[in-house]
Amino acid sequence: MSEAPEVGLLTIDELAAAVGTTVRTTRYYASLGLVPPPERIGRVAYYGPVHRARLELVRALQDHGFTLQAAERVLGSIPDDATVEDLALQRAMLTSWTAEPPELLGRRALEKKAGRRLTDDDVTLLTALGAVEPVDGAFRVTAALPVGLGLLDVDVPRESLGLAEAAIRRHMEALADELTTILHEQVLEPHRREASSPADARRLEQTMADLRRLTLEAVVHGFQRAANSVITRSLGPRE
């Protein structure tokens, strides 16, 4: 009589279905070492919660614009004994703040999406604005594309747009760095120090998603308040 698998163990077909990929892709990821070897019971290979969590991390990274090589580097930096909760935390911190995964388009497809012909100067400006990112002859489209396309028709020198974008990026990177430090020290580290369950990890991941959404809204409203304050000061009496 063959030994029965433990509850929660999956065959490779079941694992692929649970993660939303194909068996062939799952085997390929396993061959790259992105998941540890399966547990064998008789002639059948079984995969547990950690295998699934690692594959879900790979899928999440790719869905948010990471190349497979970048995903390999991320997984390679995670200890072999990382738990499901550890992997959920990695996914919460490493996946993008954008709601939609980026598209990778050729020049013609990019112009079709833009609804207009794009000159080389247009593409250069869109790249400088962070609306597109050149990738091996194609373009990764970011959430900033609508803004970039709108700026193409604004009647101001393009050098001014570049200066404005550089100022925005400089201050946003500083803000993102500070906010990330706060999240690590005030949210993630206390969670790591406490014993947690997979359910706790899922709740934390949802909390991170909510914090990201609220932070983006707060940044927009904060800029509006700051801009209004600058305008008010500029219209006030001069000493």
PDB file of C-alpha atoms in Angstrom:
ATOM      1  CA  MET A   1       0.000   0.000   0.000  1.00  0.00           C
ATOM      2  CA  SER A   2       1.462   3.387  -0.978  1.00  0.00           C
ATOM      3  CA  GLU A   3       1.899   6.060   1.661  1.00  0.00           C
ATOM      4  CA  ALA A   4      -0.714   8.847   1.480  1.00  0.00           C
ATOM      5  CA  PRO A   5       0.536  12.431   1.078  1.00  0.00           C
ATOM      6  CA  GLU A   6       0.115  14.923   3.894  1.00  0.00           C
ATOM      7  CA  VAL A   7      -2.749  17.378   3.807  1.00  0.00           C
ATOM      8  CA  GLY A   8      -1.691  20.492   1.879  1.00  0.00           C
ATOM      9  CA  LEU A   9       0.727  18.729  -0.462  1.00  0.00           C
ATOM     10  CA  LEU A  10       0.076  19.145  -4.176  1.00  0.00           C
ATOM     11  CA  THR A  11       1.111  17.302  -7.304  1.00  0.00           C
ATOM     12  CA  ILE A  12       2.801  19.408  -9.948  1.00  0.00           C
ATOM     13  CA  ASP A  13      -0.487  19.602 -11.888  1.00  0.00           C
ATOM     14  CA  GLU A  14      -2.299  20.847  -8.794  1.00  0.00           C
ATOM     15  CA  LEU A  15       0.506  23.282  -7.969  1.00  0.00           C
ATOM     16  CA  ALA A  16       0.459  24.772 -11.479  1.00  0.00           C
ATOM     17  CA  ALA A  17      -3.323  25.167 -11.330  1.00  0.00           C
ATOM     18  CA  ALA A  18      -3.155  26.795  -7.888  1.00  0.00           C
ATOM     19  CA  VAL A  19      -0.522  29.332  -8.964  1.00  0.00           C
ATOM     20  CA  GLY A  20      -2.108  29.977 -12.359  1.00  0.00           C
ATOM     21  CA  THR A  21       0.670  28.753 -14.620  1.00  0.00           C
ATOM     22  CA  THR A  22       1.318  25.712 -16.783  1.00  0.00           C
ATOM     23  CA  VAL A  23       2.986  22.480 -15.753  1.00  0.00           C
ATOM     24  CA  ARG A  24       5.697  23.108 -18.330  1.00  0.00           C
ATOM     25  CA  THR A  25       6.447  26.574 -16.904  1.00  0.00           C
ATOM     26  CA  THR A  26       6.379  25.221 -13.367  1.00  0.00           C
ATOM     27  CA  ARG A  27       8.921  22.545 -14.293  1.00  0.00           C
ATOM     28  CA  TYR A  28      11.088  25.203 -15.963  1.00  0.00           C
ATOM     29  CA  TYR A  29      11.030  27.389 -12.849  1.00  0.00           C
ATOM     30  CA  ALA A  30      11.960  24.359 -10.769  1.00  0.00           C
ATOM     31  CA  SER A  31      14.873  23.613 -13.117  1.00  0.00           C
ATOM     32  CA  LEU A  32      16.174  27.146 -12.469  1.00  0.00           C
ATOM     33  CA  GLY A  33      16.181  26.478  -8.746  1.00  0.00           C
ATOM     34  CA  LEU A  34      13.388  28.956  -8.013  1.00  0.00           C
ATOM     35  CA  VAL A  35      11.690  26.326  -5.836  1.00  0.00           C
ATOM     36  CA  PRO A  36      13.330  23.644  -3.682  1.00  0.00           C
ATOM     37  CA  PRO A  37      13.147  19.963  -4.672  1.00  0.00           C
ATOM     38  CA  PRO A  38       9.756  18.334  -4.076  1.00  0.00           C
ATOM     39  CA  GLU A  39       8.959  15.727  -1.472  1.00  0.00           C
ATOM     40  CA  ARG A  40       8.676  12.277  -3.010  1.00  0.00           C
ATOM     41  CA  ILE A  41       6.194   9.693  -1.833  1.00  0.00           C
ATOM     42  CA  GLY A  42       6.684   6.578  -3.876  1.00  0.00           C
ATOM     43  CA  ARG A  43       7.062   7.685  -7.470  1.00  0.00           C
ATOM     44  CA  VAL A  44       5.031  10.884  -7.090  1.00  0.00           C
ATOM     45  CA  ALA A  45       6.542  14.291  -6.359  1.00  0.00           C
ATOM     46  CA  TYR A  46       4.592  16.533  -4.002  1.00  0.00           C
ATOM     47  CA  TYR A  47       4.888  20.254  -3.343  1.00  0.00           C
ATOM     48  CA  GLY A  48       4.006  22.091  -0.138  1.00  0.00           C
ATOM     49  CA  PRO A  49       3.016  25.615   0.912  1.00  0.00           C
ATOM     50  CA  VAL A  50       6.576  26.969   0.618  1.00  0.00           C
ATOM     51  CA  HIS A  51       6.854  25.760  -3.001  1.00  0.00           C
ATOM     52  CA  ARG A  52       3.585  27.521  -3.770  1.00  0.00           C
ATOM     53  CA  ALA A  53       4.655  30.711  -1.971  1.00  0.00           C
ATOM     54  CA  ARG A  54       7.920  30.851  -3.939  1.00  0.00           C
ATOM     55  CA  LEU A  55       6.131  30.369  -7.256  1.00  0.00           C
ATOM     56  CA  GLU A  56       3.554  33.010  -6.338  1.00  0.00           C
ATOM     57  CA  LEU A  57       6.411  35.407  -5.583  1.00  0.00           C
ATOM     58  CA  VAL A  58       7.932  34.738  -9.017  1.00  0.00           C
ATOM     59  CA  ARG A  59       4.559  35.317 -10.695  1.00  0.00           C
ATOM     60  CA  ALA A  60       3.966  38.520  -8.722  1.00  0.00           C
ATOM     61  CA  LEU A  61       7.400  39.893  -9.634  1.00  0.00           C
ATOM     62  CA  GLN A  62       6.896  39.144 -13.336  1.00  0.00           C
ATOM     63  CA  ASP A  63       3.400  40.643 -13.275  1.00  0.00           C
ATOM     64  CA  HIS A  64       4.942  43.855 -11.986  1.00  0.00           C
ATOM     65  CA  GLY A  65       7.611  44.146 -14.651  1.00  0.00           C
ATOM     66  CA  PHE A  66      10.519  42.145 -13.220  1.00  0.00           C
ATOM     67  CA  THR A  67      12.404  40.054 -15.748  1.00  0.00           C
ATOM     68  CA  LEU A  68      12.876  36.364 -14.998  1.00  0.00           C
ATOM     69  CA  GLN A  69      16.567  37.063 -14.415  1.00  0.00           C
ATOM     70  CA  ALA A  70      15.673  39.715 -11.844  1.00  0.00           C
ATOM     71  CA  ALA A  71      13.230  37.310 -10.198  1.00  0.00           C
ATOM     72  CA  GLU A  72      16.023  34.716 -10.027  1.00  0.00           C
ATOM     73  CA  ARG A  73      18.246  37.223  -8.211  1.00  0.00           C
ATOM     74  CA  VAL A  74      15.472  38.022  -5.742  1.00  0.00           C
ATOM     75  CA  LEU A  75      14.745  34.362  -5.022  1.00  0.00           C
ATOM     76  CA  GLY A  76      18.466  33.633  -4.785  1.00  0.00           C
ATOM     77  CA  SER A  77      18.802  36.207  -2.003  1.00  0.00           C
ATOM     78  CA  ILE A  78      16.070  34.593   0.106  1.00  0.00           C
ATOM     79  CA  PRO A  79      17.270  31.940   2.595  1.00  0.00           C
ATOM     80  CA  ASP A  80      16.369  28.341   1.794  1.00  0.00           C
ATOM     81  CA  ASP A  81      14.581  28.034   5.123  1.00  0.00           C
ATOM     82  CA  ALA A  82      12.337  31.059   4.508  1.00  0.00           C
ATOM     83  CA  THR A  83       8.785  30.424   5.650  1.00  0.00           C
ATOM     84  CA  VAL A  84       5.534  31.125   3.844  1.00  0.00           C
ATOM     85  CA  GLU A  85       5.205  34.254   5.991  1.00  0.00           C
ATOM     86  CA  ASP A  86       8.721  35.437   5.035  1.00  0.00           C
ATOM     87  CA  LEU A  87       7.906  35.002   1.357  1.00  0.00           C
ATOM     88  CA  ALA A  88       4.613  36.878   1.745  1.00  0.00           C
ATOM     89  CA  LEU A  89       6.513  39.789   3.300  1.00  0.00           C
ATOM     90  CA  GLN A  90       8.968  39.788   0.402  1.00  0.00           C
ATOM     91  CA  ARG A  91       6.072  39.876  -2.052  1.00  0.00           C
ATOM     92  CA  ALA A  92       4.418  42.723  -0.166  1.00  0.00           C
ATOM     93  CA  MET A  93       7.575  44.859  -0.248  1.00  0.00           C
ATOM     94  CA  LEU A  94       8.951  44.051  -3.699  1.00  0.00           C
ATOM     95  CA  THR A  95       5.898  44.245  -5.911  1.00  0.00           C
ATOM     96  CA  SER A  96       5.167  47.530  -7.600  1.00  0.00           C
ATOM     97  CA  TRP A  97       2.896  50.259  -6.276  1.00  0.00           C
ATOM     98  CA  THR A  98       1.154  50.467  -9.664  1.00  0.00           C
ATOM     99  CA  ALA A  99      -2.264  48.863  -9.957  1.00  0.00           C
ATOM    100  CA  GLU A 100      -1.693  47.386 -13.407  1.00  0.00           C
ATOM    101  CA  PRO A 101       1.321  45.400 -14.644  1.00  0.00           C
ATOM    102  CA  PRO A 102       3.327  47.169 -17.374  1.00  0.00           C
ATOM    103  CA  GLU A 103       2.999  46.229 -21.033  1.00  0.00           C
ATOM    104  CA  LEU A 104       5.958  45.528 -23.312  1.00  0.00           C
ATOM    105  CA  LEU A 105       5.236  46.945 -26.771  1.00  0.00           C
ATOM    106  CA  GLY A 106       7.053  47.419 -30.059  1.00  0.00           C
ATOM    107  CA  ARG A 107       7.214  50.871 -31.674  1.00  0.00           C
ATOM    108  CA  ARG A 108       4.139  50.305 -33.860  1.00  0.00           C
ATOM    109  CA  ALA A 109       2.097  48.876 -30.996  1.00  0.00           C
ATOM    110  CA  LEU A 110       3.171  51.806 -28.816  1.00  0.00           C
ATOM    111  CA  GLU A 111       1.933  54.265 -31.433  1.00  0.00           C
ATOM    112  CA  LYS A 112      -1.351  52.366 -31.672  1.00  0.00           C
ATOM    113  CA  LYS A 113      -1.787  52.562 -27.912  1.00  0.00           C
ATOM    114  CA  ALA A 114      -0.888  56.254 -27.962  1.00  0.00           C
ATOM    115  CA  GLY A 115      -3.348  56.874 -30.806  1.00  0.00           C
ATOM    116  CA  ARG A 116      -0.815  58.936 -32.716  1.00  0.00           C
ATOM    117  CA  ARG A 117       2.429  58.769 -34.622  1.00  0.00           C
ATOM    118  CA  LEU A 118       5.435  59.293 -32.385  1.00  0.00           C
ATOM    119  CA  THR A 119       8.587  60.966 -33.623  1.00  0.00           C
ATOM    120  CA  ASP A 120      11.985  60.033 -32.253  1.00  0.00           C
ATOM    121  CA  ASP A 121      11.897  63.266 -30.225  1.00  0.00           C
ATOM    122  CA  ASP A 122       8.506  62.249 -28.807  1.00  0.00           C
ATOM    123  CA  VAL A 123       9.864  58.879 -27.725  1.00  0.00           C
ATOM    124  CA  THR A 124      12.926  60.542 -26.200  1.00  0.00           C
ATOM    125  CA  LEU A 125      10.702  62.842 -24.146  1.00  0.00           C
ATOM    126  CA  LEU A 126       8.388  60.000 -23.089  1.00  0.00           C
ATOM    127  CA  THR A 127      11.461  58.095 -21.942  1.00  0.00           C
ATOM    128  CA  ALA A 128      12.802  61.101 -20.029  1.00  0.00           C
ATOM    129  CA  LEU A 129       9.395  61.518 -18.356  1.00  0.00           C
ATOM    130  CA  GLY A 130       9.333  57.878 -17.295  1.00  0.00           C
ATOM    131  CA  ALA A 131       6.286  57.119 -19.434  1.00  0.00           C
ATOM    132  CA  VAL A 132       8.135  54.384 -21.351  1.00  0.00           C
ATOM    133  CA  GLU A 133      11.324  52.420 -20.721  1.00  0.00           C
ATOM    134  CA  PRO A 134      13.334  51.037 -23.675  1.00  0.00           C
ATOM    135  CA  VAL A 135      13.883  47.270 -23.362  1.00  0.00           C
ATOM    136  CA  ASP A 136      15.775  45.398 -26.107  1.00  0.00           C
ATOM    137  CA  GLY A 137      14.198  47.254 -29.023  1.00  0.00           C
ATOM    138  CA  ALA A 138      10.761  47.447 -27.403  1.00  0.00           C
ATOM    139  CA  PHE A 139       9.209  49.701 -24.771  1.00  0.00           C
ATOM    140  CA  ARG A 140       7.869  48.912 -21.322  1.00  0.00           C
ATOM    141  CA  VAL A 141       4.836  51.150 -20.869  1.00  0.00           C
ATOM    142  CA  THR A 142       4.348  52.611 -17.397  1.00  0.00           C
ATOM    143  CA  ALA A 143       1.313  54.131 -15.706  1.00  0.00           C
ATOM    144  CA  ALA A 144       2.725  57.573 -16.588  1.00  0.00           C
ATOM    145  CA  LEU A 145       2.017  57.156 -20.322  1.00  0.00           C
ATOM    146  CA  PRO A 146      -1.233  59.223 -20.352  1.00  0.00           C
ATOM    147  CA  VAL A 147       0.569  62.065 -18.574  1.00  0.00           C
ATOM    148  CA  GLY A 148       3.509  61.850 -20.954  1.00  0.00           C
ATOM    149  CA  LEU A 149       1.270  61.905 -24.027  1.00  0.00           C
ATOM    150  CA  GLY A 150      -0.591  64.917 -22.665  1.00  0.00           C
ATOM    151  CA  LEU A 151       2.669  66.783 -22.146  1.00  0.00           C
ATOM    152  CA  LEU A 152       3.696  66.226 -25.776  1.00  0.00           C
ATOM    153  CA  ASP A 153       1.118  68.830 -26.796  1.00  0.00           C
ATOM    154  CA  VAL A 154       1.763  71.356 -24.030  1.00  0.00           C
ATOM    155  CA  ASP A 155       3.159  74.567 -25.508  1.00  0.00           C
ATOM    156  CA  VAL A 156       6.258  74.872 -23.337  1.00  0.00           C
ATOM    157  CA  PRO A 157       9.894  74.114 -24.112  1.00  0.00           C
ATOM    158  CA  ARG A 158      10.628  70.444 -23.771  1.00  0.00           C
ATOM    159  CA  GLU A 159      13.724  71.267 -21.795  1.00  0.00           C
ATOM    160  CA  SER A 160      11.404  72.748 -19.151  1.00  0.00           C
ATOM    161  CA  LEU A 161       9.462  69.486 -18.989  1.00  0.00           C
ATOM    162  CA  GLY A 162      12.692  67.600 -18.464  1.00  0.00           C
ATOM    163  CA  LEU A 163      13.719  69.911 -15.627  1.00  0.00           C
ATOM    164  CA  ALA A 164      10.297  69.571 -13.997  1.00  0.00           C
ATOM    165  CA  GLU A 165      10.406  65.773 -14.268  1.00  0.00           C
ATOM    166  CA  ALA A 166      13.900  65.696 -12.750  1.00  0.00           C
ATOM    167  CA  ALA A 167      12.708  67.808  -9.806  1.00  0.00           C
ATOM    168  CA  ILE A 168       9.675  65.580  -9.263  1.00  0.00           C
ATOM    169  CA  ARG A 169      11.737  62.400  -9.436  1.00  0.00           C
ATOM    170  CA  ARG A 170      14.375  63.770  -7.065  1.00  0.00           C
ATOM    171  CA  HIS A 171      11.853  64.661  -4.386  1.00  0.00           C
ATOM    172  CA  MET A 172       9.697  61.565  -4.932  1.00  0.00           C
ATOM    173  CA  GLU A 173      12.695  59.245  -4.556  1.00  0.00           C
ATOM    174  CA  ALA A 174      13.626  60.943  -1.290  1.00  0.00           C
ATOM    175  CA  LEU A 175      10.016  60.656  -0.075  1.00  0.00           C
ATOM    176  CA  ALA A 176       9.763  57.009  -1.159  1.00  0.00           C
ATOM    177  CA  ASP A 177      13.016  56.197   0.613  1.00  0.00           C
ATOM    178  CA  GLU A 178      11.816  57.770   3.859  1.00  0.00           C
ATOM    179  CA  LEU A 179       8.380  56.135   3.680  1.00  0.00           C
ATOM    180  CA  THR A 180       9.930  52.734   2.943  1.00  0.00           C
ATOM    181  CA  THR A 181      12.143  53.080   6.016  1.00  0.00           C
ATOM    182  CA  ILE A 182       9.078  53.852   8.128  1.00  0.00           C
ATOM    183  CA  LEU A 183       7.246  50.803   6.759  1.00  0.00           C
ATOM    184  CA  HIS A 184      10.217  48.551   7.480  1.00  0.00           C
ATOM    185  CA  GLU A 185      10.812  49.818  11.003  1.00  0.00           C
ATOM    186  CA  GLN A 186       7.244  50.408  12.162  1.00  0.00           C
ATOM    187  CA  VAL A 187       5.262  47.722  10.300  1.00  0.00           C
ATOM    188  CA  LEU A 188       7.407  44.876   8.959  1.00  0.00           C
ATOM    189  CA  GLU A 189       9.995  44.497  11.719  1.00  0.00           C
ATOM    190  CA  PRO A 190       7.421  44.247  14.538  1.00  0.00           C
ATOM    191  CA  HIS A 191       5.606  41.622  12.447  1.00  0.00           C
ATOM    192  CA  ARG A 192       8.818  39.612  11.995  1.00  0.00           C
ATOM    193  CA  ARG A 193       9.554  39.664  15.719  1.00  0.00           C
ATOM    194  CA  GLU A 194       6.187  38.166  16.575  1.00  0.00           C
ATOM    195  CA  ALA A 195       5.139  34.590  15.885  1.00  0.00           C
ATOM    196  CA  SER A 196       2.720  34.718  12.974  1.00  0.00           C
ATOM    197  CA  SER A 197       0.562  32.401  10.938  1.00  0.00           C
ATOM    198  CA  PRO A 198      -0.092  32.293   7.178  1.00  0.00           C
ATOM    199  CA  ALA A 199      -3.347  34.138   7.899  1.00  0.00           C
ATOM    200  CA  ASP A 200      -1.382  36.909   9.626  1.00  0.00           C
ATOM    201  CA  ALA A 201       0.910  37.167   6.598  1.00  0.00           C
ATOM    202  CA  ARG A 202      -2.067  37.484   4.256  1.00  0.00           C
ATOM    203  CA  ARG A 203      -3.566  40.203   6.443  1.00  0.00           C
ATOM    204  CA  LEU A 204      -0.258  42.061   6.454  1.00  0.00           C
ATOM    205  CA  GLU A 205      -0.056  41.868   2.671  1.00  0.00           C
ATOM    206  CA  GLN A 206      -3.558  43.362   2.418  1.00  0.00           C
ATOM    207  CA  THR A 207      -2.548  46.028   4.932  1.00  0.00           C
ATOM    208  CA  MET A 208       0.452  46.897   2.757  1.00  0.00           C
ATOM    209  CA  ALA A 209      -1.790  47.217  -0.284  1.00  0.00           C
ATOM    210  CA  ASP A 210      -4.152  49.524   1.630  1.00  0.00           C
ATOM    211  CA  LEU A 211      -1.211  51.598   2.888  1.00  0.00           C
ATOM    212  CA  ARG A 212       0.120  51.999  -0.634  1.00  0.00           C
ATOM    213  CA  ARG A 213      -3.232  53.207  -1.958  1.00  0.00           C
ATOM    214  CA  LEU A 214      -3.722  55.637   0.935  1.00  0.00           C
ATOM    215  CA  THR A 215      -0.119  56.870   0.692  1.00  0.00           C
ATOM    216  CA  LEU A 216      -0.512  57.709  -3.000  1.00  0.00           C
ATOM    217  CA  GLU A 217      -3.710  59.620  -2.241  1.00  0.00           C
ATOM    218  CA  ALA A 218      -1.991  61.428   0.619  1.00  0.00           C
ATOM    219  CA  VAL A 219       0.929  62.431  -1.633  1.00  0.00           C
ATOM    220  CA  VAL A 220      -1.460  63.964  -4.186  1.00  0.00           C
ATOM    221  CA  HIS A 221      -3.434  65.861  -1.547  1.00  0.00           C
ATOM    222  CA  GLY A 222      -0.240  66.897   0.217  1.00  0.00           C
ATOM    223  CA  PHE A 223       1.156  68.385  -2.983  1.00  0.00           C
ATOM    224  CA  GLN A 224      -2.104  70.239  -3.607  1.00  0.00           C
ATOM    225  CA  ARG A 225      -1.981  71.754  -0.116  1.00  0.00           C
ATOM    226  CA  ALA A 226       1.675  72.719  -0.543  1.00  0.00           C
ATOM    227  CA  ALA A 227       1.008  74.287  -3.955  1.00  0.00           C
ATOM    228  CA  ASN A 228      -1.922  76.277  -2.566  1.00  0.00           C
ATOM    229  CA  SER A 229       0.294  77.464   0.283  1.00  0.00           C
ATOM    230  CA  VAL A 230       2.955  78.642  -2.172  1.00  0.00           C
ATOM    231  CA  ILE A 231       0.340  80.486  -4.242  1.00  0.00           C
ATOM    232  CA  THR A 232      -1.101  82.141  -1.121  1.00  0.00           C
ATOM    233  CA  ARG A 233       2.352  83.322  -0.037  1.00  0.00           C
ATOM    234  CA  SER A 234       3.139  84.656  -3.501  1.00  0.00           C
ATOM    235  CA  LEU A 235      -0.038  86.759  -3.494  1.00  0.00           C
ATOM    236  CA  GLY A 236       0.509  88.139  -0.005  1.00  0.00           C
ATOM    237  CA  PRO A 237       2.075  91.492   0.852  1.00  0.00           C
ATOM    238  CA  ARG A 238       5.789  91.691   0.261  1.00  0.00           C
ATOM    239  CA  GLU A 239       8.006  93.017   3.008  1.00  0.00           C
TER     240      GLU A 239
END
